[in-house]
mmCIF file of C-alpha atoms in Angstrom:
data_model
loop_
_atom_site.group_PDB
_atom_site.id
_atom_site.type_symbol
_atom_site.label_atom_id
_atom_site.label_comp_id
_atom_site.label_asym_id
_atom_site.label_seq_id
_atom_site.Cartn_x
_atom_site.Cartn_y
_atom_site.Cartn_z
ATOM 1 C CA MET A 235 112.054 175.089 216.338
ATOM 2 C CA SER A 236 108.552 174.477 217.624
ATOM 3 C CA VAL A 237 105.736 173.637 215.178
ATOM 4 C CA LYS A 238 102.357 175.327 215.728
ATOM 5 C CA LEU A 239 99.547 172.884 216.404
ATOM 6 C CA ASP A 240 97.240 174.420 213.768
ATOM 7 C CA TYR A 241 99.975 174.074 211.076
ATOM 8 C CA LEU A 242 100.597 170.436 212.061
ATOM 9 C CA THR A 243 96.863 169.589 212.139
ATOM 10 C CA ALA A 244 96.330 171.202 208.726
ATOM 11 C CA ALA A 245 99.216 169.164 207.353
ATOM 12 C CA VAL A 246 97.866 165.859 208.634
ATOM 13 C CA GLU A 247 94.435 166.606 207.303
ATOM 14 C CA ALA A 248 95.758 167.446 203.932
ATOM 15 C CA ILE A 249 97.763 164.205 203.974
ATOM 16 C CA TYR A 250 94.667 162.075 204.409
ATOM 17 C CA ASP A 251 92.588 164.166 202.002
ATOM 18 C CA ALA A 252 95.114 163.091 199.307
ATOM 19 C CA ALA A 253 94.577 159.380 199.984
ATOM 20 C CA PRO A 254 91.564 159.041 197.612
ATOM 21 C CA ASP A 255 92.787 161.773 195.316
ATOM 22 C CA PRO A 256 96.514 161.582 194.631
ATOM 23 C CA SER A 257 96.353 164.859 192.599
ATOM 24 C CA LEU A 258 96.106 166.519 196.078
ATOM 25 C CA TRP A 259 99.581 165.392 197.161
ATOM 26 C CA PRO A 260 101.506 168.517 195.950
ATOM 27 C CA HIS A 261 99.090 170.567 198.075
ATOM 28 C CA ALA A 262 99.515 168.226 201.067
ATOM 29 C CA LEU A 263 103.386 168.346 200.807
ATOM 30 C CA GLY A 264 103.178 172.159 200.748
ATOM 31 C CA LYS A 265 101.312 171.924 204.078
ATOM 32 C CA VAL A 266 104.029 169.642 205.396
ATOM 33 C CA ALA A 267 106.711 172.216 204.430
ATOM 34 C CA SER A 268 104.730 174.993 206.041
ATOM 35 C CA CYS A 269 105.000 173.274 209.355
ATOM 36 C CA PHE A 270 108.688 174.213 209.324
ATOM 37 C CA ASP A 271 108.506 177.396 207.223
ATOM 38 C CA ASN A 272 110.558 175.422 204.656
ATOM 39 C CA VAL A 273 111.275 175.667 200.938
ATOM 40 C CA GLY A 274 109.250 172.630 200.073
ATOM 41 C CA ALA A 275 108.767 168.833 200.544
ATOM 42 C CA LEU A 276 108.767 165.755 198.347
ATOM 43 C CA LEU A 277 108.064 162.083 198.279
ATOM 44 C CA GLN A 278 110.298 159.666 196.440
ATOM 45 C CA TRP A 279 109.374 156.081 196.079
ATOM 46 C CA GLN A 280 110.964 152.928 194.571
ATOM 47 C CA ARG A 281 109.354 149.573 193.877
ATOM 48 C CA GLU A 282 111.141 146.234 194.099
ATOM 49 C CA ASP A 283 111.380 146.057 190.336
ATOM 50 C CA GLY A 284 113.519 149.232 190.378
ATOM 51 C CA THR A 285 110.870 151.613 189.025
ATOM 52 C CA PHE A 286 110.536 154.860 190.920
ATOM 53 C CA GLY A 287 108.614 158.107 191.088
ATOM 54 C CA VAL A 288 108.439 161.475 192.849
ATOM 55 C CA ILE A 289 105.784 163.848 193.984
ATOM 56 C CA VAL A 290 106.776 167.423 195.057
ATOM 57 C CA SER A 291 105.124 170.465 196.638
ATOM 58 C CA GLU A 292 104.261 173.121 194.090
ATOM 59 C CA SER A 293 107.245 175.148 195.221
ATOM 60 C CA LEU A 294 109.641 172.436 194.030
ATOM 61 C CA THR A 295 108.170 171.767 190.585
ATOM 62 C CA GLU A 296 110.923 173.561 188.659
ATOM 63 C CA ALA A 297 113.630 172.024 190.814
ATOM 64 C CA ALA A 298 112.173 168.523 190.344
ATOM 65 C CA ARG A 299 112.221 168.927 186.557
ATOM 66 C CA GLU A 300 115.812 170.001 186.563
ATOM 67 C CA TYR A 301 116.820 167.180 189.029
ATOM 68 C CA GLU A 302 115.272 164.557 186.801
ATOM 69 C CA ALA A 303 116.850 165.997 183.597
ATOM 70 C CA ARG A 304 120.339 166.628 184.901
ATOM 71 C CA TRP A 305 121.137 165.956 188.562
ATOM 72 C CA SER A 306 119.617 162.606 189.564
ATOM 73 C CA GLN A 307 122.935 160.842 188.945
ATOM 74 C CA HIS A 308 124.947 163.408 190.852
ATOM 75 C CA ASP A 309 122.987 163.610 194.125
ATOM 76 C CA PHE A 310 125.874 163.027 196.503
ATOM 77 C CA LYS A 311 123.674 163.573 199.594
ATOM 78 C CA GLY A 312 121.334 160.781 198.559
ATOM 79 C CA GLU A 313 124.288 158.538 197.714
ATOM 80 C CA ARG A 314 125.834 159.145 201.135
ATOM 81 C CA ALA A 315 122.484 158.257 202.774
ATOM 82 C CA VAL A 316 122.152 155.000 200.882
ATOM 83 C CA ARG A 317 125.798 153.948 201.521
ATOM 84 C CA ALA A 318 125.273 154.613 205.238
ATOM 85 C CA GLY A 319 122.089 152.522 205.338
ATOM 86 C CA LEU A 320 120.076 155.508 206.611
ATOM 87 C CA TYR A 321 117.039 154.814 204.445
ATOM 88 C CA PHE A 322 116.943 151.189 205.674
ATOM 89 C CA GLY A 323 116.414 151.762 209.461
ATOM 90 C CA GLY A 324 113.300 153.922 209.151
ATOM 91 C CA GLU A 325 114.434 156.642 211.575
ATOM 92 C CA PRO A 326 114.278 160.417 210.784
ATOM 93 C CA ILE A 327 117.549 161.689 209.405
ATOM 94 C CA THR A 328 119.153 165.055 208.527
ATOM 95 C CA ASP A 329 122.334 166.482 207.169
ATOM 96 C CA ARG A 330 124.474 165.637 210.202
ATOM 97 C CA HIS A 331 123.641 161.954 209.754
ATOM 98 C CA VAL A 332 124.680 161.990 206.172
ATOM 99 C CA GLY A 333 128.146 163.581 206.576
ATOM 100 C CA PRO A 334 130.017 166.770 207.390
ATOM 101 C CA PHE A 335 129.385 170.131 205.783
ATOM 102 C CA ASP A 336 132.958 170.367 204.496
ATOM 103 C CA ASP A 337 134.895 171.522 201.458
ATOM 104 C CA ALA A 338 133.874 168.398 199.568
ATOM 105 C CA TYR A 339 130.274 169.328 200.181
ATOM 106 C CA VAL A 340 130.370 173.039 199.272
ATOM 107 C CA ASN A 341 132.608 172.482 196.199
ATOM 108 C CA HIS A 342 130.372 169.724 194.783
ATOM 109 C CA PRO A 343 128.592 170.819 191.549
ATOM 110 C CA PHE A 344 125.331 169.345 192.908
ATOM 111 C CA TYR A 345 125.600 171.836 195.778
ATOM 112 C CA LYS A 346 126.786 174.895 193.866
ATOM 113 C CA GLU A 347 124.757 174.540 190.663
ATOM 114 C CA PHE A 348 121.606 172.873 191.932
ATOM 115 C CA LEU A 349 120.956 173.144 195.689
ATOM 116 C CA VAL A 350 121.997 176.771 196.117
ATOM 117 C CA LYS A 351 120.127 177.740 192.886
ATOM 118 C CA HIS A 352 116.814 176.440 194.257
ATOM 119 C CA GLY A 353 117.394 177.430 197.905
ATOM 120 C CA LEU A 354 117.591 173.699 198.975
ATOM 121 C CA GLY A 355 119.688 173.850 202.035
ATOM 122 C CA TRP A 356 119.224 171.522 205.132
ATOM 123 C CA PHE A 357 116.863 168.646 204.884
ATOM 124 C CA GLY A 358 114.905 166.474 207.296
ATOM 125 C CA GLY A 359 113.683 163.114 206.014
ATOM 126 C CA VAL A 360 112.187 159.767 207.028
ATOM 127 C CA PRO A 361 111.641 156.483 205.227
ATOM 128 C CA VAL A 362 108.187 154.945 205.399
ATOM 129 C CA SER A 363 106.626 151.618 204.325
ATOM 130 C CA PRO A 364 103.155 151.925 202.829
ATOM 131 C CA ASP A 365 103.478 148.570 201.067
ATOM 132 C CA PRO A 366 106.067 145.779 201.516
ATOM 133 C CA ALA A 367 107.211 146.030 197.973
ATOM 134 C CA ILE A 368 107.563 149.824 197.841
ATOM 135 C CA GLY A 369 110.005 152.027 199.720
ATOM 136 C CA VAL A 370 109.175 155.674 200.244
ATOM 137 C CA VAL A 371 111.168 158.587 201.641
ATOM 138 C CA LEU A 372 109.669 161.877 202.739
ATOM 139 C CA THR A 373 112.159 164.839 202.666
ATOM 140 C CA VAL A 374 111.526 168.368 203.765
ATOM 141 C CA HIS A 375 113.942 171.131 202.622
ATOM 142 C CA ARG A 376 114.860 174.490 204.183
ATOM 143 C CA HIS A 377 117.120 177.328 203.154
ATOM 144 C CA PHE A 378 120.719 177.375 204.422
ATOM 145 C CA ALA A 379 119.924 180.693 206.150
ATOM 146 C CA GLN A 380 117.660 178.828 208.532
ATOM 147 C CA PRO A 381 118.846 176.573 211.323
ATOM 148 C CA GLN A 382 119.578 172.866 210.645
ATOM 149 C CA PHE A 383 116.872 170.421 211.666
ATOM 150 C CA SER A 384 116.818 169.782 215.396
ATOM 151 C CA ASP A 385 115.917 166.554 217.120
ATOM 152 C CA ALA A 386 112.527 168.076 217.934
ATOM 153 C CA ASP A 387 112.014 168.899 214.215
ATOM 154 C CA LEU A 388 112.894 165.344 213.312
ATOM 155 C CA GLU A 389 110.336 163.960 215.738
ATOM 156 C CA VAL A 390 107.724 165.969 213.869
ATOM 157 C CA VAL A 391 109.080 164.771 210.531
ATOM 158 C CA GLY A 392 108.849 161.208 211.791
ATOM 159 C CA LEU A 393 105.199 161.745 213.004
ATOM 160 C CA LEU A 394 104.185 163.234 209.600
ATOM 161 C CA GLY A 395 105.886 160.377 207.877
ATOM 162 C CA ARG A 396 103.771 157.846 209.803
ATOM 163 C CA HIS A 397 100.546 159.608 208.663
ATOM 164 C CA ILE A 398 101.895 159.748 205.121
ATOM 165 C CA GLU A 399 102.640 156.061 205.300
ATOM 166 C CA LYS A 400 99.028 155.242 206.181
ATOM 167 C CA SER A 401 97.537 157.611 203.563
ATOM 168 C CA LEU A 402 99.802 156.189 200.882
ATOM 169 C CA ARG A 403 98.447 152.686 201.548
ATOM 170 C CA LEU A 404 95.545 153.782 199.395
ATOM 171 C CA SER A 405 97.276 156.461 197.182
ATOM 172 C CA ILE A 406 100.073 154.241 196.014
ATOM 173 C CA ARG A 407 97.610 151.546 194.832
ATOM 174 C CA LEU A 408 95.521 154.086 193.008
ATOM 175 C CA LEU A 409 98.641 155.406 191.287
ATOM 176 C CA ASN A 410 99.514 151.839 190.341
ATOM 177 C CA ALA A 411 95.979 151.427 188.929
ATOM 178 C CA GLU A 412 96.668 154.459 186.561
ATOM 179 C CA LEU A 413 93.985 156.580 188.072
ATOM 180 C CA THR A 414 94.466 159.399 185.581
ATOM 181 C CA ASN A 415 93.499 157.054 182.772
ATOM 182 C CA VAL A 416 90.510 155.210 184.183
ATOM 183 C CA GLY A 417 88.987 157.397 186.886
ATOM 184 C CA LEU A 418 88.747 156.860 190.569
ATOM 185 C CA GLY A 419 85.754 154.450 190.503
ATOM 186 C CA GLU A 420 87.478 152.072 188.108
ATOM 187 C CA ALA A 421 90.811 152.379 189.958
ATOM 188 C CA LEU A 422 89.228 151.454 193.215
ATOM 189 C CA ALA A 423 87.616 148.443 191.484
ATOM 190 C CA ARG A 424 91.048 147.310 190.366
ATOM 191 C CA ILE A 425 93.028 147.475 193.562
ATOM 192 C CA GLY A 426 93.292 144.378 195.655
ATOM 193 C CA ILE A 427 92.305 145.768 199.060
ATOM 194 C CA GLY A 428 88.854 146.547 200.677
ATOM 195 C CA VAL A 429 87.935 150.196 200.565
ATOM 196 C CA PHE A 430 84.826 151.481 202.355
ATOM 197 C CA SER A 431 83.826 155.103 202.622
ATOM 198 C CA LEU A 432 81.744 156.412 205.614
ATOM 199 C CA ASP A 433 79.844 159.667 206.111
ATOM 200 C CA TRP A 434 79.938 161.864 209.242
ATOM 201 C CA SER A 435 77.431 159.456 210.939
ATOM 202 C CA SER A 436 79.478 156.397 210.033
ATOM 203 C CA ARG A 437 76.898 155.339 207.426
ATOM 204 C CA LEU A 438 78.368 153.272 204.639
ATOM 205 C CA LEU A 439 78.416 155.309 201.356
ATOM 206 C CA PHE A 440 80.635 153.174 199.130
ATOM 207 C CA ALA A 441 82.351 149.780 199.003
ATOM 208 C CA ASN A 442 84.648 148.650 196.231
ATOM 209 C CA PRO A 443 84.312 145.010 194.978
ATOM 210 C CA VAL A 444 86.918 143.604 197.409
ATOM 211 C CA ALA A 445 85.126 145.397 200.291
ATOM 212 C CA GLN A 446 81.777 144.053 199.168
ATOM 213 C CA SER A 447 83.110 140.532 199.229
ATOM 214 C CA LEU A 448 84.112 141.042 202.892
ATOM 215 C CA LEU A 449 80.613 141.777 204.053
ATOM 216 C CA GLY A 450 79.271 138.863 206.080
ATOM 217 C CA GLU A 451 82.745 137.455 206.861
ATOM 218 C CA VAL A 452 84.785 140.383 208.112
ATOM 219 C CA PHE A 453 82.257 143.109 208.346
ATOM 220 C CA ASP A 454 78.465 143.549 208.931
ATOM 221 C CA LEU A 455 76.137 146.303 208.203
ATOM 222 C CA VAL A 456 73.949 147.368 211.210
ATOM 223 C CA ASN A 457 71.468 150.195 210.343
ATOM 224 C CA ASP A 458 73.726 150.923 207.359
ATOM 225 C CA GLN A 459 76.731 151.336 209.653
ATOM 226 C CA LEU A 460 79.928 149.334 209.306
ATOM 227 C CA ARG A 461 80.708 146.899 212.036
ATOM 228 C CA VAL A 462 83.411 144.141 212.498
ATOM 229 C CA CYS A 463 82.128 140.631 212.800
ATOM 230 C CA MET A 464 84.747 139.295 215.207
ATOM 231 C CA ALA A 465 83.934 139.992 218.791
ATOM 232 C CA ALA A 466 87.502 140.715 219.897
ATOM 233 C CA SER A 467 87.836 143.502 217.263
ATOM 234 C CA LYS A 468 84.443 145.138 217.653
ATOM 235 C CA GLY A 469 85.438 147.566 220.373
ATOM 236 C CA PRO A 470 88.765 148.676 218.983
ATOM 237 C CA PHE A 471 87.156 149.242 215.520
ATOM 238 C CA GLU A 472 84.149 151.218 216.754
ATOM 239 C CA SER A 473 86.395 153.366 219.019
ATOM 240 C CA ALA A 474 88.655 154.073 216.030
ATOM 241 C CA VAL A 475 85.656 155.066 213.840
ATOM 242 C CA THR A 476 84.417 157.371 216.643
ATOM 243 C CA ARG A 477 87.840 159.074 216.936
ATOM 244 C CA THR A 478 88.334 159.360 213.174
ATOM 245 C CA LEU A 479 84.879 160.990 212.641
ATOM 246 C CA ARG A 480 85.263 163.200 215.649
ATOM 247 C CA ALA A 481 88.379 164.686 213.997
ATOM 248 C CA GLU A 482 89.623 166.592 217.031
ATOM 249 C CA ALA A 483 93.253 167.700 216.870
ATOM 250 C CA HIS A 484 94.554 165.227 219.353
ATOM 251 C CA ASP A 485 92.819 162.394 217.535
ATOM 252 C CA VAL A 486 94.014 163.577 214.122
ATOM 253 C CA LEU A 487 97.667 163.932 215.329
ATOM 254 C CA SER A 488 97.838 160.685 217.397
ATOM 255 C CA GLU A 489 100.364 158.192 216.089
ATOM 256 C CA PRO A 490 98.409 155.883 213.705
ATOM 257 C CA LYS A 491 98.096 152.195 214.626
ATOM 258 C CA PRO A 492 96.560 149.276 212.746
ATOM 259 C CA ILE A 493 93.533 147.256 213.984
ATOM 260 C CA LEU A 494 94.125 143.587 213.625
ATOM 261 C CA VAL A 495 91.066 141.510 212.670
ATOM 262 C CA GLY A 496 90.771 137.716 212.458
ATOM 263 C CA PRO A 497 90.869 134.881 211.960
ATOM 264 C CA THR A 498 87.557 134.891 210.242
ATOM 265 C CA THR A 499 85.331 131.794 209.856
ATOM 266 C CA THR A 500 87.518 130.872 206.868
ATOM 267 C CA GLY A 501 90.826 131.551 208.680
ATOM 268 C CA ARG A 502 91.579 134.796 206.923
ATOM 269 C CA ARG A 503 93.237 137.661 208.730
ATOM 270 C CA PHE A 504 93.215 141.327 208.040
ATOM 271 C CA VAL A 505 94.734 144.645 209.112
ATOM 272 C CA ILE A 506 92.389 147.606 209.177
ATOM 273 C CA TYR A 507 93.250 151.362 208.795
ATOM 274 C CA LEU A 508 90.946 154.277 209.156
ATOM 275 C CA LEU A 509 91.697 157.542 207.247
ATOM 276 C CA PRO A 510 89.970 160.799 208.143
ATOM 277 C CA ILE A 511 88.767 163.009 205.292
ATOM 278 C CA THR A 512 87.938 166.670 205.984
ATOM 279 C CA ALA A 513 84.699 168.342 204.864
ATOM 280 C CA GLY A 514 85.198 170.030 201.535
ATOM 281 C CA ALA A 515 88.435 168.243 200.730
ATOM 282 C CA LEU A 516 86.923 166.625 197.585
ATOM 283 C CA SER A 517 85.189 168.580 194.886
ATOM 284 C CA ALA A 518 81.453 168.855 194.820
ATOM 285 C CA ASN A 519 81.180 166.538 191.822
ATOM 286 C CA HIS A 520 83.532 163.886 193.344
ATOM 287 C CA PHE A 521 81.612 160.701 194.003
ATOM 288 C CA LEU A 522 83.149 160.526 197.462
ATOM 289 C CA THR A 523 82.392 164.096 198.265
ATOM 290 C CA HIS A 524 80.389 163.274 201.461
ATOM 291 C CA THR A 525 83.101 160.870 202.752
ATOM 292 C CA ARG A 526 84.435 161.663 206.182
ATOM 293 C CA ALA A 527 86.327 158.425 206.802
ATOM 294 C CA ILE A 528 87.797 155.755 204.595
ATOM 295 C CA VAL A 529 88.289 152.232 205.954
ATOM 296 C CA LEU A 530 91.054 150.053 204.382
ATOM 297 C CA ALA A 531 90.972 146.310 204.841
ATOM 298 C CA ILE A 532 94.208 144.577 203.803
ATOM 299 C CA GLU A 533 94.403 140.853 203.945
ATOM 300 C CA GLN A 534 97.582 139.377 205.512
ATOM 301 C CA LYS A 535 98.630 136.438 203.271
ATOM 302 C CA PRO A 536 100.024 133.491 205.203
ATOM 303 C CA ALA A 537 102.295 132.483 202.313
ATOM 304 C CA GLU A 538 104.023 135.944 202.212
ATOM 305 C CA PRO A 539 106.342 137.707 204.703
ATOM 306 C CA ALA A 540 104.473 139.815 207.163
ATOM 307 C CA ASP A 541 104.012 143.551 206.374
ATOM 308 C CA PRO A 542 107.077 145.220 207.987
ATOM 309 C CA ALA A 543 105.030 148.307 209.091
ATOM 310 C CA VAL A 544 102.601 145.968 210.908
ATOM 311 C CA VAL A 545 105.465 144.107 212.566
ATOM 312 C CA ARG A 546 106.936 147.449 213.704
ATOM 313 C CA ASP A 547 103.656 148.706 215.128
ATOM 314 C CA ILE A 548 102.688 145.461 216.896
ATOM 315 C CA LEU A 549 106.094 144.403 218.284
ATOM 316 C CA GLY A 550 107.559 147.822 218.959
ATOM 317 C CA LEU A 551 110.515 147.518 216.568
ATOM 318 C CA THR A 552 112.103 149.990 214.290
ATOM 319 C CA LEU A 553 111.271 149.717 210.625
ATOM 320 C CA GLY A 554 114.613 148.393 209.829
ATOM 321 C CA GLU A 555 114.387 145.730 212.533
ATOM 322 C CA ALA A 556 110.867 144.941 211.333
ATOM 323 C CA ARG A 557 112.053 144.450 207.726
ATOM 324 C CA VAL A 558 114.601 141.839 208.842
ATOM 325 C CA ALA A 559 112.247 140.185 211.283
ATOM 326 C CA SER A 560 109.528 139.899 208.639
ATOM 327 C CA LEU A 561 111.711 138.077 206.137
ATOM 328 C CA VAL A 562 113.659 135.870 208.572
ATOM 329 C CA GLY A 563 110.451 135.058 210.474
ATOM 330 C CA SER A 564 108.924 133.799 207.143
ATOM 331 C CA GLY A 565 111.689 131.334 206.811
ATOM 332 C CA ILE A 566 114.178 133.264 204.662
ATOM 333 C CA PRO A 567 117.819 132.832 205.797
ATOM 334 C CA PRO A 568 119.599 136.040 206.992
ATOM 335 C CA ARG A 569 121.913 136.027 203.987
ATOM 336 C CA GLN A 570 119.033 136.016 201.480
ATOM 337 C CA ALA A 571 117.113 138.557 203.643
ATOM 338 C CA ALA A 572 120.164 140.806 203.487
ATOM 339 C CA GLU A 573 120.308 140.486 199.635
ATOM 340 C CA ARG A 574 116.610 141.384 199.302
ATOM 341 C CA LEU A 575 117.036 144.398 201.537
ATOM 342 C CA GLY A 576 120.288 145.611 199.913
ATOM 343 C CA ILE A 577 122.305 145.400 203.150
ATOM 344 C CA ALA A 578 125.371 143.376 204.257
ATOM 345 C CA GLU A 579 124.826 140.018 205.745
ATOM 346 C CA GLU A 580 126.643 141.059 208.861
ATOM 347 C CA THR A 581 124.184 144.030 209.165
ATOM 348 C CA ALA A 582 121.216 141.804 208.899
ATOM 349 C CA ARG A 583 122.572 139.451 211.561
ATOM 350 C CA ASN A 584 123.297 142.329 213.883
ATOM 351 C CA VAL A 585 119.780 143.623 213.383
ATOM 352 C CA LEU A 586 118.407 140.213 213.982
ATOM 353 C CA LYS A 587 120.358 140.006 217.333
ATOM 354 C CA ARG A 588 118.696 143.301 218.390
ATOM 355 C CA VAL A 589 115.282 141.927 217.432
ATOM 356 C CA PHE A 590 115.880 138.751 219.458
ATOM 357 C CA GLY A 591 116.895 140.889 222.422
ATOM 358 C CA LYS A 592 113.885 143.148 222.236
ATOM 359 C CA LEU A 593 111.523 140.212 221.946
ATOM 360 C CA ASP A 594 113.235 138.012 224.519
ATOM 361 C CA ILE A 595 113.676 135.136 222.053
ATOM 362 C CA SER A 596 116.738 133.306 220.764
ATOM 363 C CA ARG A 597 115.814 131.329 217.651
ATOM 364 C CA GLN A 598 114.345 131.856 214.267
ATOM 365 C CA SER A 599 111.609 129.336 214.956
ATOM 366 C CA GLU A 600 110.507 131.446 217.934
ATOM 367 C CA LEU A 601 110.364 134.561 215.784
ATOM 368 C CA THR A 602 108.203 132.689 213.215
ATOM 369 C CA ALA A 603 105.792 131.577 215.975
ATOM 370 C CA LEU A 604 105.596 134.976 217.430
ATOM 371 C CA LEU A 605 104.795 136.581 214.097
ATOM 372 C CA GLY A 606 102.250 133.929 213.445
ATOM 373 C CA ARG A 607 100.556 134.548 216.780
ATOM 374 C CA LEU A 608 100.697 138.374 217.001
ATOM 375 C CA VAL A 609 101.153 139.784 213.428
ATOM 376 C CA LEU A 610 98.601 137.831 211.468
ATOM 377 C CA ARG A 611 100.854 135.630 209.399
#
């Protein structure tokens, strides 16, 4: 099925509006579902320590409650996807990738007593990586009376997933900071990344403590407007600010890419993301109500593996390939990398061979050098 441009634009705008206000995610997921005339959409995430969470569109609230109370341990579709390694690779997936729609499927209690009850038929999903320590999966559900997700549908799911990934780079951290208990201002003060907010004219409205510490080293203020200090990054950053504030459909929908900044005078390196915020998205009494763009500045720590999403975007790999490359390129042997990623060692080595082939290298030391030169390690 084809997705109307205005539906897709509205979904992407809602996704970014939820970045500084996680309470808006159910609305944003509703907009995502509406792109496909679907039952609903949800985000599931799991941290490295095993803790997890879920956010659903309003239409799936009742189903989510029942799933958590009774069905989470009987989700055979999710189990099939995990066993097949489909969440590892980062590519969009649907029912045909998980397994056949056979007797075992239709006779399973999870199907008969839960999916059918809530109209949850076919799904389209995509894993995303908003943080190296957190895995997130977007899934969109439609009724069995509708057609299954086509390859064209999955391309759209994948694009929406990339925008969700970038928005969650702020939202996930705010949720970790217990926003509901302390308020947005205090939550922004607690998170370990730089957050700037700009108005429609690119004038700086707000900077959290980490962002303030970057002024003079990473950023400058010129007539109250935010600028990057390093000459090589000035043009890309200013062009990105212009596109973000212009907020035309083709700018909003374009595949998000990071801006690499550094090294600074102290040798630090950063990846920068710009998030558009629509007028009226935040309530009149919200202290970011006049914000039209949010700038995230995330330091790339030399002692840690490179962010897989950044590796993916800069080197043109899949997310699964980038996850392996990030760990192995940081000096972790393939066997240990496989253990951390929850995949077989043979799988990790096969993925590494593909990485070497794509990057035209043949040794782990070459991968390490390449990441250090291009991905800010």
